[in-house]
CSV table of C-alpha atoms and ligand atoms in Angstrom, one decimal:
chain,number,residue,atom,x,y,z
I,1,MET,CA,0.0,0.0,0.0
I,2,ASP,CA,1.4,3.3,-1.0
I,3,ALA,CA,0.0,5.4,1.8
I,4,VAL,CA,1.9,8.6,1.1
I,5,TRP,CA,0.8,8.6,-2.5
I,6,GLN,CA,-2.8,7.9,-1.5
I,7,ARG,CA,-2.7,10.8,1.0
I,8,LEU,CA,-1.2,13.1,-1.6
I,9,ARG,CA,-3.9,12.1,-4.1
I,10,GLU,CA,-6.8,12.5,-1.6
I,11,THR,CA,-5.6,15.6,0.2
I,12,GLY,CA,-3.3,17.3,-2.2
I,13,ARG,CA,-1.0,18.0,0.7
I,14,LEU,CA,2.6,17.4,1.5
I,15,ASP,CA,4.3,18.9,4.6
I,16,GLY,CA,5.3,22.5,3.9
I,17,HIS,CA,4.4,22.4,0.2
I,18,GLU,CA,1.4,23.5,-1.8
I,19,VAL,CA,0.6,20.6,-4.1
I,20,ARG,CA,-1.6,20.5,-7.2
I,21,PHE,CA,-2.5,16.9,-7.9
I,22,PHE,CA,-4.0,15.9,-11.2
I,23,GLU,CA,-5.4,12.5,-12.2
I,24,GLN,CA,-4.5,13.7,-15.8
I,25,THR,CA,-3.0,16.7,-17.3
I,26,ALA,CA,-1.2,17.7,-20.5
I,27,SER,CA,2.2,18.4,-18.9
I,28,THR,CA,3.0,19.2,-15.2
I,29,ASN,CA,5.7,21.5,-16.5
I,30,ASP,CA,3.1,23.6,-18.3
I,31,VAL,CA,0.8,23.8,-15.2
I,32,ALA,CA,3.8,24.7,-13.0
I,33,MET,CA,4.9,27.4,-15.4
I,34,GLU,CA,1.4,28.9,-15.4
I,35,LEU,CA,1.2,28.8,-11.6
I,36,GLY,CA,4.7,30.3,-11.3
I,37,ARG,CA,3.7,33.2,-13.7
I,38,ALA,CA,0.6,33.8,-11.5
I,39,GLY,CA,2.9,34.1,-8.5
I,40,ALA,CA,3.0,30.6,-6.9
I,41,ALA,CA,5.5,30.3,-4.1
I,42,THR,CA,8.8,28.6,-4.5
I,43,GLY,CA,8.4,24.9,-3.6
I,44,THR,CA,4.9,24.6,-5.1
I,45,LEU,CA,4.5,21.1,-6.6
I,46,VAL,CA,2.5,19.8,-9.5
I,47,VAL,CA,2.0,16.0,-9.6
I,48,ALA,CA,0.0,14.0,-12.1
I,49,GLU,CA,-1.0,10.3,-12.3
I,50,THR,CA,-0.7,10.6,-16.1
I,51,GLN,CA,0.2,13.2,-18.7
I,52,THR,CA,-1.3,13.3,-22.1
I,53,THR,CA,1.6,15.3,-23.6
I,54,GLY,CA,4.5,14.9,-21.2
I,55,ARG,CA,7.6,16.5,-22.7
I,56,GLY,CA,11.3,15.8,-22.6
I,57,ARG,CA,14.2,17.8,-23.9
I,58,LEU,CA,14.5,18.6,-27.6
I,59,GLY,CA,10.7,18.4,-28.1
I,60,ARG,CA,10.6,14.7,-27.4
I,61,ALA,CA,7.5,13.0,-25.8
I,62,TRP,CA,7.8,11.7,-22.3
I,63,LEU,CA,5.8,8.5,-21.9
I,64,SER,CA,3.5,8.9,-18.8
I,65,PRO,CA,1.4,5.8,-18.4
I,66,PRO,CA,-1.2,6.2,-15.5
I,67,GLY,CA,0.0,5.1,-12.1
I,68,MET,CA,3.4,3.9,-13.2
I,69,GLY,CA,5.7,6.8,-12.7
I,70,ILE,CA,6.5,10.1,-11.0
I,71,TYR,CA,5.6,13.0,-13.1
I,72,LEU,CA,6.5,16.0,-11.0
I,73,SER,CA,7.2,19.7,-11.6
I,74,MET,CA,8.5,22.1,-8.9
I,75,VAL,CA,8.2,25.9,-9.0
I,76,LEU,CA,11.5,27.3,-8.0
I,77,ARG,CA,12.8,30.9,-7.7
I,78,PRO,CA,16.5,30.2,-6.9
I,79,ARG,CA,18.6,33.1,-5.7
I,80,LEU,CA,21.1,32.6,-8.5
I,81,ALA,CA,22.5,34.8,-11.3
I,82,VAL,CA,21.0,34.2,-14.8
I,83,THR,CA,24.4,32.8,-15.9
I,84,GLU,CA,24.2,30.1,-13.1
I,85,LEU,CA,20.8,28.7,-14.0
I,86,ALA,CA,22.2,25.8,-16.1
I,87,ARG,CA,23.4,24.5,-12.8
I,88,VAL,CA,19.8,23.8,-11.7
I,89,THR,CA,19.5,21.0,-14.2
I,90,LEU,CA,22.6,19.4,-12.9
I,91,ALA,CA,21.4,19.8,-9.3
I,92,GLY,CA,18.0,18.3,-10.3
I,93,GLY,CA,19.7,15.3,-11.9
I,94,LEU,CA,21.9,14.7,-8.9
I,95,ALA,CA,19.0,15.1,-6.5
I,96,ALA,CA,16.9,12.6,-8.5
I,97,CYS,CA,19.8,10.0,-8.4
I,98,GLN,CA,20.2,10.5,-4.7
I,99,ALA,CA,16.5,10.1,-4.0
I,100,VAL,CA,16.4,6.9,-6.1
I,101,GLU,CA,19.4,5.6,-4.3
I,102,ARG,CA,18.0,6.4,-0.9
I,103,LEU,CA,14.8,4.6,-1.6
I,104,THR,CA,15.9,1.6,-3.7
I,105,GLY,CA,19.6,1.1,-3.3
I,106,LEU,CA,19.9,1.4,-7.1
I,107,ALA,CA,22.6,3.9,-8.2
I,108,PRO,CA,21.7,5.6,-11.4
I,109,ALA,CA,24.4,7.3,-13.6
I,110,ILE,CA,23.7,10.6,-15.4
I,111,LYS,CA,24.1,11.1,-19.1
I,112,TRP,CA,24.7,14.9,-19.5
I,113,PRO,CA,22.8,16.9,-19.0
I,114,ASN,CA,19.9,15.1,-17.4
I,115,ASP,CA,19.2,11.5,-18.3
I,116,LEU,CA,19.2,9.0,-15.4
I,117,LEU,CA,20.5,5.7,-16.5
I,118,LEU,CA,20.6,2.2,-15.0
I,119,ASP,CA,22.9,-0.1,-16.9
I,120,GLY,CA,22.8,2.3,-19.8
I,121,ARG,CA,19.0,2.4,-20.0
I,122,LYS,CA,17.0,5.5,-19.3
I,123,VAL,CA,14.9,5.4,-16.1
I,124,GLY,CA,14.3,9.1,-15.7
I,125,GLY,CA,14.9,12.6,-17.0
I,126,ILE,CA,14.8,16.3,-16.0
I,127,LEU,CA,13.3,19.1,-18.0
I,128,THR,CA,14.2,22.6,-16.7
I,129,GLU,CA,12.4,25.6,-18.1
I,130,THR,CA,12.7,29.2,-17.2
I,131,GLY,CA,10.3,32.1,-17.1
I,132,ALA,CA,10.9,35.7,-18.2
I,133,ILE,CA,14.1,37.4,-16.9
I,134,ARG,CA,13.3,40.7,-15.0
I,135,PRO,CA,16.1,42.8,-13.5
I,136,GLY,CA,16.3,42.5,-9.8
I,137,GLU,CA,13.9,39.6,-9.5
I,138,PRO,CA,14.7,35.9,-9.0
I,139,VAL,CA,14.0,34.0,-12.2
I,140,LEU,CA,11.1,31.5,-12.2
I,141,VAL,CA,12.5,28.0,-12.9
I,142,VAL,CA,10.3,25.0,-13.4
I,143,LEU,CA,12.1,21.8,-12.6
I,144,GLY,CA,10.3,18.8,-14.2
I,145,VAL,CA,11.2,15.3,-13.1
I,146,GLY,CA,10.0,12.1,-14.8
I,147,ILE,CA,10.9,8.7,-13.3
I,148,ASN,CA,9.7,5.3,-14.6
I,149,VAL,CA,8.9,3.6,-11.3
I,150,LEU,CA,6.6,0.7,-12.0
I,151,THR,CA,6.4,0.9,-15.8
I,152,PRO,CA,6.5,-2.7,-17.2
I,153,PRO,CA,8.7,-3.3,-20.3
I,154,ALA,CA,5.6,-3.9,-22.5
I,155,ALA,CA,4.4,-0.4,-21.8
I,156,PHE,CA,7.4,1.1,-23.7
I,157,PRO,CA,7.0,1.4,-27.4
I,158,GLU,CA,9.1,-1.2,-29.2
I,159,GLU,CA,11.7,1.3,-30.4
I,160,LEU,CA,12.4,2.3,-26.8
I,161,ARG,CA,12.3,-1.1,-25.2
I,162,GLY,CA,16.1,-1.8,-25.4
I,163,ARG,CA,16.9,1.8,-24.2
I,164,ALA,CA,14.4,2.4,-21.4
I,165,THR,CA,13.7,0.8,-18.1
I,166,SER,CA,11.9,1.4,-14.8
I,167,LEU,CA,13.0,1.0,-11.2
I,168,ALA,CA,10.8,-2.0,-10.7
I,169,GLY,CA,12.0,-3.6,-14.0
I,170,HIS,CA,15.6,-3.1,-12.9
I,171,GLY,CA,15.4,-3.8,-9.2
I,172,GLY,CA,12.8,-6.6,-9.4
I,173,ARG,CA,10.6,-4.9,-6.7
I,174,GLN,CA,7.5,-2.8,-6.5
I,175,TYR,CA,8.7,0.6,-5.1
I,176,ARG,CA,6.4,3.1,-3.4
I,177,ARG,CA,6.0,6.2,-5.5
I,178,GLY,CA,5.0,8.3,-2.5
I,179,ASP,CA,8.2,7.7,-0.5
I,180,LEU,CA,10.2,8.4,-3.6
I,181,LEU,CA,8.4,11.6,-4.3
I,182,VAL,CA,9.0,12.8,-0.7
I,183,ALA,CA,12.7,11.9,-1.0
I,184,LEU,CA,12.9,13.6,-4.4
I,185,VAL,CA,11.5,16.9,-3.1
I,186,GLU,CA,13.8,16.9,-0.1
I,187,GLU,CA,16.9,16.2,-2.3
I,188,VAL,CA,16.0,18.9,-4.8
I,189,GLU,CA,15.6,21.5,-2.0
I,190,ARG,CA,18.9,20.4,-0.5
I,191,GLN,CA,20.8,20.7,-3.8
I,192,VAL,CA,19.2,24.0,-4.7
I,193,ALA,CA,20.1,25.4,-1.3
I,194,ARG,CA,23.6,24.3,-1.9
I,195,LEU,CA,23.7,26.2,-5.1
I,196,GLU,CA,22.4,29.3,-3.4
I,197,ARG,CA,25.2,29.0,-0.8
I,198,GLY,CA,27.7,29.1,-3.7
I,199,GLU,CA,28.7,25.4,-3.2
I,200,PHE,CA,28.4,24.4,-6.8
I,201,ALA,CA,32.0,22.9,-6.8
I,202,GLY,CA,31.0,20.2,-4.2
I,203,LEU,CA,27.8,19.5,-6.1
I,204,LEU,CA,29.7,19.1,-9.3
I,205,ASP,CA,32.2,16.7,-7.7
I,206,GLU,CA,29.3,14.5,-6.7
I,207,TRP,CA,27.7,14.8,-10.1
I,208,ARG,CA,31.0,13.8,-11.7
I,209,GLN,CA,31.0,10.5,-9.7
I,210,ARG,CA,27.8,9.6,-11.6
I,211,ASP,CA,28.9,10.8,-15.0
I,212,ALA,CA,28.0,8.2,-17.6
I,213,THR,CA,29.7,10.0,-20.4
I,214,LEU,CA,33.2,10.9,-19.0
I,215,GLY,CA,35.9,9.6,-21.3
I,216,ARG,CA,33.3,7.9,-23.6
I,217,ARG,CA,33.2,8.4,-27.4
I,218,LEU,CA,30.0,10.1,-28.4
I,219,ALA,CA,28.3,11.7,-31.3
I,220,TRP,CA,26.9,15.2,-30.7
I,221,LEU,CA,24.1,16.3,-32.9
I,222,THR,CA,24.6,20.1,-32.7
I,223,PRO,CA,21.6,22.5,-32.7
I,224,ALA,CA,22.8,23.5,-36.2
I,225,GLY,CA,22.2,20.0,-37.3
I,226,THR,CA,25.8,18.9,-37.8
I,227,VAL,CA,27.4,15.9,-36.1
I,228,VAL,CA,30.6,16.1,-34.0
I,229,GLU,CA,32.3,12.9,-32.9
I,230,GLY,CA,34.7,13.0,-30.0
I,231,VAL,CA,35.4,12.2,-26.4
I,232,ALA,CA,33.4,13.6,-23.5
I,233,LEU,CA,35.6,15.5,-21.0
I,234,GLY,CA,32.8,16.2,-18.5
I,235,PRO,CA,31.0,19.4,-17.6
I,236,ASP,CA,32.8,22.7,-16.8
I,237,ASP,CA,32.2,25.1,-13.9
I,238,GLN,CA,29.1,26.5,-15.7
I,239,GLY,CA,27.7,23.0,-16.3
I,240,LEU,CA,28.6,23.0,-20.1
I,241,LEU,CA,29.8,19.7,-21.4
I,242,HIS,CA,33.3,19.7,-23.1
I,243,ILE,CA,33.9,17.4,-26.0
I,244,ARG,CA,37.3,16.9,-27.7
I,245,ASP,CA,36.7,16.1,-31.3
I,246,ASP,CA,39.0,13.9,-33.4
I,247,GLY,CA,41.0,16.9,-34.6
I,248,GLY,CA,41.7,17.9,-31.0
I,249,ARG,CA,39.3,20.9,-30.9
I,250,ILE,CA,37.3,21.4,-27.7
I,251,HIS,CA,33.6,22.1,-28.1
I,252,GLU,CA,31.5,23.6,-25.3
I,253,VAL,CA,28.1,22.0,-25.5
I,254,MET,CA,25.1,23.9,-24.2
I,255,SER,CA,22.4,21.8,-25.8
I,256,GLY,CA,21.8,19.2,-28.5
I,257,ASP,CA,21.5,15.4,-28.6
I,258,LEU,CA,24.3,13.0,-27.5
I,259,ASP,CA,24.6,9.5,-28.7
I,260,LEU,CA,27.0,7.3,-26.7
I,261,LEU,CA,29.1,5.2,-29.2
I,262,GLN,CA,30.1,1.7,-28.5
I,263,ARG,CA,33.2,1.2,-26.3
N,301,BTN,C1,14.0,14.3,-20.7
N,301,BTN,O1,14.4,13.1,-20.5
N,301,BTN,O2,14.3,14.9,-21.8
N,301,BTN,C2,13.3,15.0,-19.7
N,301,BTN,C3,12.0,14.3,-19.3
N,301,BTN,C4,11.2,15.1,-18.3
N,301,BTN,C5,9.8,14.5,-18.0
N,301,BTN,C6,9.1,15.2,-16.9
N,301,BTN,S1,7.6,14.4,-16.4
N,301,BTN,C7,7.2,15.7,-15.4
N,301,BTN,C8,7.5,17.0,-16.2
N,301,BTN,N1,6.4,17.3,-17.2
N,301,BTN,C9,6.8,17.2,-18.4
N,301,BTN,O3,6.0,17.4,-19.4
N,301,BTN,N2,8.1,16.8,-18.5
N,301,BTN,C10,8.6,16.6,-17.2
């Protein structure tokens, strides 16, 4: 029995947080962005049992079968400079890994910037979106987290089956989404507070210990549509990934798709 989840579903309450719980919504990130724009407090949570158009990075769909996953968006207004906001995605990825590890003992790796992997298969992802930048005001950040908790392999479309997994599929147990959600919210708050205290270096050290791409050959599909092949050198102090291409040139990657090549 997932008592915490049931309580959340029935009461829409989680200690110290305003929670909007939906049986179904288009995308929790869209709802959180709307609430944030309307002035919702930092820490406001949007949770859904299912999303009809859950989104991932690069306009991809995020599969959100009912009752199988965590589909969560958090309204944040971190006290950070605009140039530091890329760090929030890394903080979110680390927080999600730590929450998963705390609850399940499984230790996900992170594929830059935000894919949570178990044995190379994707189990979760982070989608960070920002609101308008207004001088003197903290920027609104929506941190969206999707984790496949109970999703059975058959629920993934065939083309994803070899590349996606769930915590239950990997760990062979039925985990409680409610406990995981509580741990996730705690870890996100802990990591964001660390960023606000200027402790990004320590956070990055921990992130690097989970880096699934460091030293790996990969193909980077640039936003301009070209492909760069090279070796991942890890993220820099701003959170940008460095890749050394075969000609020795270093690229600083802000966005785009990464394909890990065979070892
Ligand atoms: C990715 O892997 O590219 C990021 C996936 C993020 C999915 C989550 S589910 C909750 C929130 N709402 C969305 O529409 N997307 C995020």
